[in-house]
PDB file of C-alpha atoms and ligand atoms in Angstrom:
ATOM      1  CA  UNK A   1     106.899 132.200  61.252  1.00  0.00           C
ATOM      2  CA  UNK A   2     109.343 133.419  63.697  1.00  0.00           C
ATOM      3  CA  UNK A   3     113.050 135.048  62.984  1.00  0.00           C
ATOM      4  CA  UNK A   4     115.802 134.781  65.582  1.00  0.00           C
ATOM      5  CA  UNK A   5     118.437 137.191  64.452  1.00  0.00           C
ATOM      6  CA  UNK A   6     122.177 137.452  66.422  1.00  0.00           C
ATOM      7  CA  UNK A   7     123.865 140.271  66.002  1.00  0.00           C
ATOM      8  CA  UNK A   8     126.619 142.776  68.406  1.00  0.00           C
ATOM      9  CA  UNK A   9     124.398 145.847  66.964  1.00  0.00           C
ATOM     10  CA  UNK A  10     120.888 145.370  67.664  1.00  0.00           C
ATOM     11  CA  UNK A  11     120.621 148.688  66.985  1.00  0.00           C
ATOM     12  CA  UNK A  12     120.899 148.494  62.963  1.00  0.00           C
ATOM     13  CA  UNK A  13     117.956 146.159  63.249  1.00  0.00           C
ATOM     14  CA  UNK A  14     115.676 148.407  64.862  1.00  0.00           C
ATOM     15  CA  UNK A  15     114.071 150.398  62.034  1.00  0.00           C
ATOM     16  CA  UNK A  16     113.940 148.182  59.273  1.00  0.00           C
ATOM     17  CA  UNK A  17     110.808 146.232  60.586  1.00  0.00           C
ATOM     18  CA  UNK A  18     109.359 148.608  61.852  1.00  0.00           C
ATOM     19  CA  UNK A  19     107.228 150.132  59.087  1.00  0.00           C
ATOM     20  CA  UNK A  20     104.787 148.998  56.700  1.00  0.00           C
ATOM     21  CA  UNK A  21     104.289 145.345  55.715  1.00  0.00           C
ATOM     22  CA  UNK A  22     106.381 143.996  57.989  1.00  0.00           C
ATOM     23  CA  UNK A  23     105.563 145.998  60.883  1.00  0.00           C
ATOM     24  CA  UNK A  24     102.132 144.956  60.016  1.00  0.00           C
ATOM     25  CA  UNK A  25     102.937 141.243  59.542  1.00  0.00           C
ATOM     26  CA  UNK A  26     104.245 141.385  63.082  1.00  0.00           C
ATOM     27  CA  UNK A  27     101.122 143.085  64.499  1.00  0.00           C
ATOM     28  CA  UNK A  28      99.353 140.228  63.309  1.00  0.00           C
ATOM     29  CA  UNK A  29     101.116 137.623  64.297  1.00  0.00           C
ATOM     30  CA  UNK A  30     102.231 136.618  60.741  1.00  0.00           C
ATOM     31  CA  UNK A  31     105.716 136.930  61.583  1.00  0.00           C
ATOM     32  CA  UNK A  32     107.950 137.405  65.010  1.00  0.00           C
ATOM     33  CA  UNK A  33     111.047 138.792  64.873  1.00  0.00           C
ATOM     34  CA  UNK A  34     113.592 138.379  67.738  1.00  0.00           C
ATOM     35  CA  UNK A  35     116.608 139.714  68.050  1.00  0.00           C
ATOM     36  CA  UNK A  36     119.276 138.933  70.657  1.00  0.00           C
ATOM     37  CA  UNK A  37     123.169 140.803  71.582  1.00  0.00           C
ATOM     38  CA  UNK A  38     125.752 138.753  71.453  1.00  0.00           C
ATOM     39  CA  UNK A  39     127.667 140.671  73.926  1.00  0.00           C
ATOM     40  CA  UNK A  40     124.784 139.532  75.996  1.00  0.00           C
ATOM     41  CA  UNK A  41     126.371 136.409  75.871  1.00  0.00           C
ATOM     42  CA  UNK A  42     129.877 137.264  76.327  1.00  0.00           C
ATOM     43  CA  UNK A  43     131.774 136.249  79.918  1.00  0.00           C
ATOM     44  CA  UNK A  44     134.581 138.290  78.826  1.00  0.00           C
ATOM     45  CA  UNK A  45     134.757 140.681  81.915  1.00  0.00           C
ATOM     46  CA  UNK A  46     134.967 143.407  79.489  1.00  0.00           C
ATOM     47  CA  UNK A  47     131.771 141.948  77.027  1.00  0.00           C
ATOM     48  CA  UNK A  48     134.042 141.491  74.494  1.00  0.00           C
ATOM     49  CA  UNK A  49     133.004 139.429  71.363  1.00  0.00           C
ATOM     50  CA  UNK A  50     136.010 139.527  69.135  1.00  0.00           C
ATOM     51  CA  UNK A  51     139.448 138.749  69.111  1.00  0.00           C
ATOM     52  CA  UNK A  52     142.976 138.465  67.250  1.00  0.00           C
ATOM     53  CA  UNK A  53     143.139 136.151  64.244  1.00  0.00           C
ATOM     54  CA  UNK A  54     145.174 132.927  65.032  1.00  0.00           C
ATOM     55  CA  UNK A  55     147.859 132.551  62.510  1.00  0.00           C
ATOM     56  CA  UNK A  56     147.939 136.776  61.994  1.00  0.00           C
ATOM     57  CA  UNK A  57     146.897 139.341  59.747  1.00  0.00           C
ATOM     58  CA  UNK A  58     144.446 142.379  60.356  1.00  0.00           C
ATOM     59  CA  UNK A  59     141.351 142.375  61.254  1.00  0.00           C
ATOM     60  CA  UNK A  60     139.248 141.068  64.434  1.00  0.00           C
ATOM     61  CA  UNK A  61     137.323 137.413  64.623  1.00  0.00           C
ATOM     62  CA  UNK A  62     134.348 137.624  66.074  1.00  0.00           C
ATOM     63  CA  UNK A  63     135.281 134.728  68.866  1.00  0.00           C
ATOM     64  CA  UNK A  64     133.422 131.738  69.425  1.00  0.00           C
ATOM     65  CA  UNK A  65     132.090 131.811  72.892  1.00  0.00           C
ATOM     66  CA  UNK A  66     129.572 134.053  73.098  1.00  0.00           C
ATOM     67  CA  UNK A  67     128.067 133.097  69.705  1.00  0.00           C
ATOM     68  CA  UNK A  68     127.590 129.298  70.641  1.00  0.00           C
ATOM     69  CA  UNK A  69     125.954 130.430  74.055  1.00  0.00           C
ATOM     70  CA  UNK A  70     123.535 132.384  72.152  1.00  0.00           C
ATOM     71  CA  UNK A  71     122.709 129.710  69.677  1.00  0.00           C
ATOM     72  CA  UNK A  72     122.813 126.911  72.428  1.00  0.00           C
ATOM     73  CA  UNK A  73     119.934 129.510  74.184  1.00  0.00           C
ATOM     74  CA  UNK A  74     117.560 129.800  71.227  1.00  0.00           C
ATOM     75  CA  UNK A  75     117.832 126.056  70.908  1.00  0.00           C
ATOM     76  CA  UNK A  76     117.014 125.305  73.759  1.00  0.00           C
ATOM     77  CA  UNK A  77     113.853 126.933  73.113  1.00  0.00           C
ATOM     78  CA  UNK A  78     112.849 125.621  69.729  1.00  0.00           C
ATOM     79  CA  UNK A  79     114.063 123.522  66.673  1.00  0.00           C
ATOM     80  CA  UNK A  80     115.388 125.848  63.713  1.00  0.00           C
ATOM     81  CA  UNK A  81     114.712 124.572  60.091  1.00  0.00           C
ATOM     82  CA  UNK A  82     118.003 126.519  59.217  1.00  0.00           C
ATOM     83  CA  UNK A  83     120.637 128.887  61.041  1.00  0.00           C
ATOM     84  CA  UNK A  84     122.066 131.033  58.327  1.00  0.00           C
ATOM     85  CA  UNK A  85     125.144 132.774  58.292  1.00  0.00           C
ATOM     86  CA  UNK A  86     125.221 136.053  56.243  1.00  0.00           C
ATOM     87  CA  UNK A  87     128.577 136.250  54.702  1.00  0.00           C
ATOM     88  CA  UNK A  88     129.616 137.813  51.225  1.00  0.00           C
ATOM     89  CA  UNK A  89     130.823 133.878  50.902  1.00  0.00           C
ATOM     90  CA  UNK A  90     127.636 132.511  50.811  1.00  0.00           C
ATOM     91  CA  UNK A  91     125.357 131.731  48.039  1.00  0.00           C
ATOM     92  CA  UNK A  92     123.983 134.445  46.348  1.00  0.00           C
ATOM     93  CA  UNK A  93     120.380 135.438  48.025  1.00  0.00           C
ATOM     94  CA  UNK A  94     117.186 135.420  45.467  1.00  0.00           C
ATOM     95  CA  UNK A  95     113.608 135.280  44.946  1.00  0.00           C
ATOM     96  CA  UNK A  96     113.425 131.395  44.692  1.00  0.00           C
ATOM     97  CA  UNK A  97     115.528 131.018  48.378  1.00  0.00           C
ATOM     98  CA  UNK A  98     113.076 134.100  49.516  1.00  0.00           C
ATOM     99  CA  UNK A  99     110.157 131.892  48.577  1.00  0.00           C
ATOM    100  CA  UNK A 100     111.605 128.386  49.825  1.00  0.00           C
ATOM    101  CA  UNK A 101     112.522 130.290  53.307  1.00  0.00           C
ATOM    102  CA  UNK A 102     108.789 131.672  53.901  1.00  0.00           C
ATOM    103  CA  UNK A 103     107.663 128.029  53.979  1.00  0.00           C
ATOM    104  CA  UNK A 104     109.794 127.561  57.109  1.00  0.00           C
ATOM    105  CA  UNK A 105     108.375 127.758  60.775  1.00  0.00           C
ATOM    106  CA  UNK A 106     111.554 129.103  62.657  1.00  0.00           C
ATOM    107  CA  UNK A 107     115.436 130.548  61.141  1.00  0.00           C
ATOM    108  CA  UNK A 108     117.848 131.557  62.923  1.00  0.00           C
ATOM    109  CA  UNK A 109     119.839 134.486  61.157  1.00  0.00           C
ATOM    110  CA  UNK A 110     124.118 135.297  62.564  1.00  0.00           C
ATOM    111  CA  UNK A 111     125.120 138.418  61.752  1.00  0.00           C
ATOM    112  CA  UNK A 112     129.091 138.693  61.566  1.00  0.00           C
ATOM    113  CA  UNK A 113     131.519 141.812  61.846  1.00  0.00           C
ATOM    114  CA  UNK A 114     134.954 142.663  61.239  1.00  0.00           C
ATOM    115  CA  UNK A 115     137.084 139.290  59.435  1.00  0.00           C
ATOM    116  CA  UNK A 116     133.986 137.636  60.303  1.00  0.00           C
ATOM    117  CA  UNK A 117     133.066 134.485  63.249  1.00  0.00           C
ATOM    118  CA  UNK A 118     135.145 131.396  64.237  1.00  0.00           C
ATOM    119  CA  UNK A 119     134.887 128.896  61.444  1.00  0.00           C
ATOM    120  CA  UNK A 120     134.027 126.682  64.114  1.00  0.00           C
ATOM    121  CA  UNK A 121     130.530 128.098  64.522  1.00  0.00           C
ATOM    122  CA  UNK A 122     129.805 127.698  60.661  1.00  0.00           C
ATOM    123  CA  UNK A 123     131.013 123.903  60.799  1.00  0.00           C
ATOM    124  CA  UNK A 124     129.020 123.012  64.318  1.00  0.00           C
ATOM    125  CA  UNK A 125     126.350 125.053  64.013  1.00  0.00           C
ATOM    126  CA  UNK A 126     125.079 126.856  60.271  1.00  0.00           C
ATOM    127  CA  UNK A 127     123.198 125.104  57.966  1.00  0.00           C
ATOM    128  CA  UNK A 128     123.003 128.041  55.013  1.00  0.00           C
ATOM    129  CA  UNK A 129     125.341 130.756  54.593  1.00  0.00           C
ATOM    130  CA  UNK A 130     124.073 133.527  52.608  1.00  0.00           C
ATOM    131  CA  UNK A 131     125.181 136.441  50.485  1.00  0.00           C
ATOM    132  CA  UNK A 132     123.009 139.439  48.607  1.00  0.00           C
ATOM    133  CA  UNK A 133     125.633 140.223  46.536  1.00  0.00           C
ATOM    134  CA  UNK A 134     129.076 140.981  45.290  1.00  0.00           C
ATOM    135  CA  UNK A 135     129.978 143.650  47.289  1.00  0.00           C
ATOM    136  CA  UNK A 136     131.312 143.759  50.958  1.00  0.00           C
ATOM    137  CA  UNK A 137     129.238 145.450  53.633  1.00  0.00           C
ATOM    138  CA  UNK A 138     130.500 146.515  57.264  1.00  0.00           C
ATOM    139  CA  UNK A 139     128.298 143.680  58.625  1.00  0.00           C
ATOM    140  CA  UNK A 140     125.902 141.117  58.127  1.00  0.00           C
ATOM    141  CA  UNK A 141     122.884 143.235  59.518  1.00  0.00           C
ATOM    142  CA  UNK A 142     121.687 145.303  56.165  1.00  0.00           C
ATOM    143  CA  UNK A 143     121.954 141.558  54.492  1.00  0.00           C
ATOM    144  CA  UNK A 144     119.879 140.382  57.282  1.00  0.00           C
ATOM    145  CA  UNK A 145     117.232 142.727  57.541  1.00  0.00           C
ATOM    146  CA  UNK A 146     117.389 142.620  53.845  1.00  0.00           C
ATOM    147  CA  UNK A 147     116.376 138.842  54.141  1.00  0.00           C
ATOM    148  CA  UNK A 148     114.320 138.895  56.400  1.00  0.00           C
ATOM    149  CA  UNK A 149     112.057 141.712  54.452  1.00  0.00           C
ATOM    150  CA  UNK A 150     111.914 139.633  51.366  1.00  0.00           C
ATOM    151  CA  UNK A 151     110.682 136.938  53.017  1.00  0.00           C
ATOM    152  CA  UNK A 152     108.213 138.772  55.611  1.00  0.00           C
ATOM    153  CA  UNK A 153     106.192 140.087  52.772  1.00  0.00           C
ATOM    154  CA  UNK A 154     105.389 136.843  51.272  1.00  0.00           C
ATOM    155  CA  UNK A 155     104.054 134.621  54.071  1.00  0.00           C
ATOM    156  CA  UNK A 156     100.483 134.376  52.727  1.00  0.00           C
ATOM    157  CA  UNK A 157      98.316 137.153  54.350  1.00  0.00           C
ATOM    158  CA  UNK A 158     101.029 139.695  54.512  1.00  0.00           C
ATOM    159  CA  UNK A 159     100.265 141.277  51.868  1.00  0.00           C
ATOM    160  CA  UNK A 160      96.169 142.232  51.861  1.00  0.00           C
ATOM    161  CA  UNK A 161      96.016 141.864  47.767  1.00  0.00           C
ATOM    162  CA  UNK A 162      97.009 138.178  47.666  1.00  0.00           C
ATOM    163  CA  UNK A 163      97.852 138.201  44.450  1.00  0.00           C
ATOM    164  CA  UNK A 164     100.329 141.367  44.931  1.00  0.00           C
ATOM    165  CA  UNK A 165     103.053 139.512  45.652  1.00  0.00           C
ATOM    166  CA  UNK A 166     102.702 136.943  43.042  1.00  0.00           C
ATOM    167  CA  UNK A 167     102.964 140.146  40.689  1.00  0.00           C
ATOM    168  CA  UNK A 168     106.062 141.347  41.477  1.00  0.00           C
ATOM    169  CA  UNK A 169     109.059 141.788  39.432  1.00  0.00           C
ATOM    170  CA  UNK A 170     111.212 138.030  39.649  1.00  0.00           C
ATOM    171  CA  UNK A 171     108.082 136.061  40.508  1.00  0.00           C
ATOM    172  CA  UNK A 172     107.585 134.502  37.029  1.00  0.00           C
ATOM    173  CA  UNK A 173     111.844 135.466  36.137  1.00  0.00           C
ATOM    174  CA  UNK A 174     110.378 138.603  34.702  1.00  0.00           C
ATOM    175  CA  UNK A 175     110.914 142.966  35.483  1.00  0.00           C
ATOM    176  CA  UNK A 176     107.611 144.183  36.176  1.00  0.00           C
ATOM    177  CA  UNK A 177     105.595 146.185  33.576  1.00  0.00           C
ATOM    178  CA  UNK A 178     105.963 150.113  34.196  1.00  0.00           C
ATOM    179  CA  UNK A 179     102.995 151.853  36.502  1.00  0.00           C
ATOM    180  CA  UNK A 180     101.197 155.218  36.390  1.00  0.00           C
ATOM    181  CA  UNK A 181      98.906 156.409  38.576  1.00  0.00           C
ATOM    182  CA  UNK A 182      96.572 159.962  38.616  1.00  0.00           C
ATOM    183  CA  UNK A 183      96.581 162.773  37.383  1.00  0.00           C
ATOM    184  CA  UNK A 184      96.422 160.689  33.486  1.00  0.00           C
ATOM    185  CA  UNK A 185      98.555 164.293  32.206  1.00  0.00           C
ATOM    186  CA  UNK A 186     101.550 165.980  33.908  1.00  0.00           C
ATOM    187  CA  UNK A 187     103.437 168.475  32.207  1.00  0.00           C
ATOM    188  CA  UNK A 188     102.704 167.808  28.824  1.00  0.00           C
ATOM    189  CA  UNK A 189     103.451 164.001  30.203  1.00  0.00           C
ATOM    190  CA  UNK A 190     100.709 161.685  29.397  1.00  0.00           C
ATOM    191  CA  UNK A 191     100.144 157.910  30.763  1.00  0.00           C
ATOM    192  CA  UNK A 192      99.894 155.071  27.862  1.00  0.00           C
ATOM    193  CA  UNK A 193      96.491 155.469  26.098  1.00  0.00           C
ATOM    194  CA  UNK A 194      95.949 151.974  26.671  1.00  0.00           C
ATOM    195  CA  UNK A 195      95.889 152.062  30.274  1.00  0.00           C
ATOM    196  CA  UNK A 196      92.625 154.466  30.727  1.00  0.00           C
ATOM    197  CA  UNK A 197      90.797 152.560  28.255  1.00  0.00           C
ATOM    198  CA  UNK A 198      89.259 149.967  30.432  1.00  0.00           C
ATOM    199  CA  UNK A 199      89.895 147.265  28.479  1.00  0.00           C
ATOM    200  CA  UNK A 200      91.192 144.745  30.686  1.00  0.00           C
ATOM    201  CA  UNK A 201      92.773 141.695  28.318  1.00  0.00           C
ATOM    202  CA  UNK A 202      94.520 144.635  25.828  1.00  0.00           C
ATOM    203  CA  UNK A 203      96.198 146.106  29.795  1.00  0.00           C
ATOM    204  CA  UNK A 204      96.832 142.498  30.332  1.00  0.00           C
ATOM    205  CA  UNK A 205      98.580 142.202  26.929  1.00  0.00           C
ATOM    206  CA  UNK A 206     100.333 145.517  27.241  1.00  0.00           C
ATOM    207  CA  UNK A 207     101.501 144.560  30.357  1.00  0.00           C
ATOM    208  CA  UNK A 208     102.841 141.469  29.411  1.00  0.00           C
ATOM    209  CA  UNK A 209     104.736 142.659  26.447  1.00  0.00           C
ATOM    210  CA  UNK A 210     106.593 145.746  28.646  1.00  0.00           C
ATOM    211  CA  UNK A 211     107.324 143.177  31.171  1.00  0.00           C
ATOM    212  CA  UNK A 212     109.036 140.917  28.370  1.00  0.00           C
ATOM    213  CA  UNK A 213     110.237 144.361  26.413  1.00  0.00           C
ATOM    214  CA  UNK A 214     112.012 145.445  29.715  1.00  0.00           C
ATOM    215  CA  UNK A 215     113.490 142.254  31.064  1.00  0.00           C
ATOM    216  CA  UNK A 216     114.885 141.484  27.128  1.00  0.00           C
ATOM    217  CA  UNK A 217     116.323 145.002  27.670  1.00  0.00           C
ATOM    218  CA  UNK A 218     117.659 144.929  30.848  1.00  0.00           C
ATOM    219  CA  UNK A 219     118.297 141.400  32.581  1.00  0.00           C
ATOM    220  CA  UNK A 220     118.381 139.138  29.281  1.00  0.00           C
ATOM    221  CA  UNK A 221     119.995 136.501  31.623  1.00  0.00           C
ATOM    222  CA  UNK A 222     116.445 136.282  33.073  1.00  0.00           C
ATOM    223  CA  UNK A 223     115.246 135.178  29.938  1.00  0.00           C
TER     224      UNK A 223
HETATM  225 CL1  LIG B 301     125.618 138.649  53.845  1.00  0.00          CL
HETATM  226  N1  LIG B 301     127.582 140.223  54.606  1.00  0.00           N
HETATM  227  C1  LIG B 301     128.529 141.133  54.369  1.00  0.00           C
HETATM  228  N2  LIG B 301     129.285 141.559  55.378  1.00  0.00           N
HETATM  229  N3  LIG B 301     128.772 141.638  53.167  1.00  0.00           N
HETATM  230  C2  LIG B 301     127.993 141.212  52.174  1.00  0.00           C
HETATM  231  C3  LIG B 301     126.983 140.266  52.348  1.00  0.00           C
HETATM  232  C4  LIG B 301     126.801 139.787  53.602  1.00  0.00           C
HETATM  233  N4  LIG B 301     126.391 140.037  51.168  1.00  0.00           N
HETATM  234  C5  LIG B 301     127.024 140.810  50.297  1.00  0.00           C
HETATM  235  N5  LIG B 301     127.995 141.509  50.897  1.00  0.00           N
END
């Protein structure tokens, strides 16, 4: 599966697939990530990429030029199931779009800045426009890379324990059951009885009812 991701700070993208499962993933050919500058793009003489709104008010637009070179250059190279724009006015990003995007062969992911692109590139060009929540970030980059993670981990074989993924919290609409792990005491603070007595279907049981206990608890709207 391969991600094409635009963006004026390729920088912010750097880190956050490089480590772990996705750096992994990429390794072996699971997943490829691209990720092209818009300035790149730009035949300002100065590089620039944004502009004054028409009509007023503050706040730059990134301008349409050098976005619609850069997506007329990836497309020229391959077909793109979708080209998603991240923008806090999209629809709101979860586990069920995670899992329909990782069944896609190649995305193409805009990140915008400042008042955000030309609404000419989201009518000629996007086909999803995403959001991860109700809250406004600098720029779509965190959103991205926080997209592009999600959906990374479960393209089958990205994971080594197969069934790891299917496990976590949101997969079946439910929190996941709390974990412990050695030494059994800490402190005076001991790990569930249940969980070093071997028996598999009662951990399966317990497990199930703290999932169910938790999500009742804390996300009943999951329910
Ligand atoms: Cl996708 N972009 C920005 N800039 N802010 C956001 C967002 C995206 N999702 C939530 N807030």
């Amino acid at each position: 599966m391969r991600f094409d991701i635009l963006t004026v700070h390729p920088e912010l993208l750097e880190s956050p697939f490089n480590y772990s499962i996705i750096k992994r993933a990429v390794e072996k050919g699971i997943a490829e990530i691209g990720i092209l500058n818009i300035r790149d793009f730009s035949k300002d003489k100065h590089k620039k990429t944004d502009d004054y709104a028409f009509g007023g008010g503050a706040g730059m637009v990134m301008t349409i030029q050098p976005i619609a070179d850069a997506v007329e250059h990836l497309l020229e190279q391959r077909n793109y199931d979708e080209i998603i724009y991240l923008t806090p006015d999209g629809i709101q990003f979860n586990q069920g779009i995670a899992n329909n995007l990782s069944t896609k062969r190649n995305l193409m992911l805009i990140c915008g800045h400042y008042k955000g692109i030309d609404q000419r590139i989201r009518d000629k060009y996007v086909s999803m426009e995403i959001s991860i929540g109700d809250y406004v970030l600098t720029g779509g980059e965190l959103a991205a890379a926080v997209v592009v993670d999600s959906v990374v981990r479960i393209i089958p074989g990205a994971i080594s324990d197969e069934t790891s993924a299917l496990s976590d919290s949101f997969q079946d609409n439910l929190l996941s059951a709390p974990v412990y792990s050695r030494p059994s005491e800490f402190k005076g603070m001991k790990v569930p009885e249940i969980l070093l007595s071997g028996n598999t279907a009662a951990i399966e049981k317990w497990r199930m009812e703290e999932s169910l206990r938790r999500t009742k608890e804390r996300r009943p709207d999951l329910l």
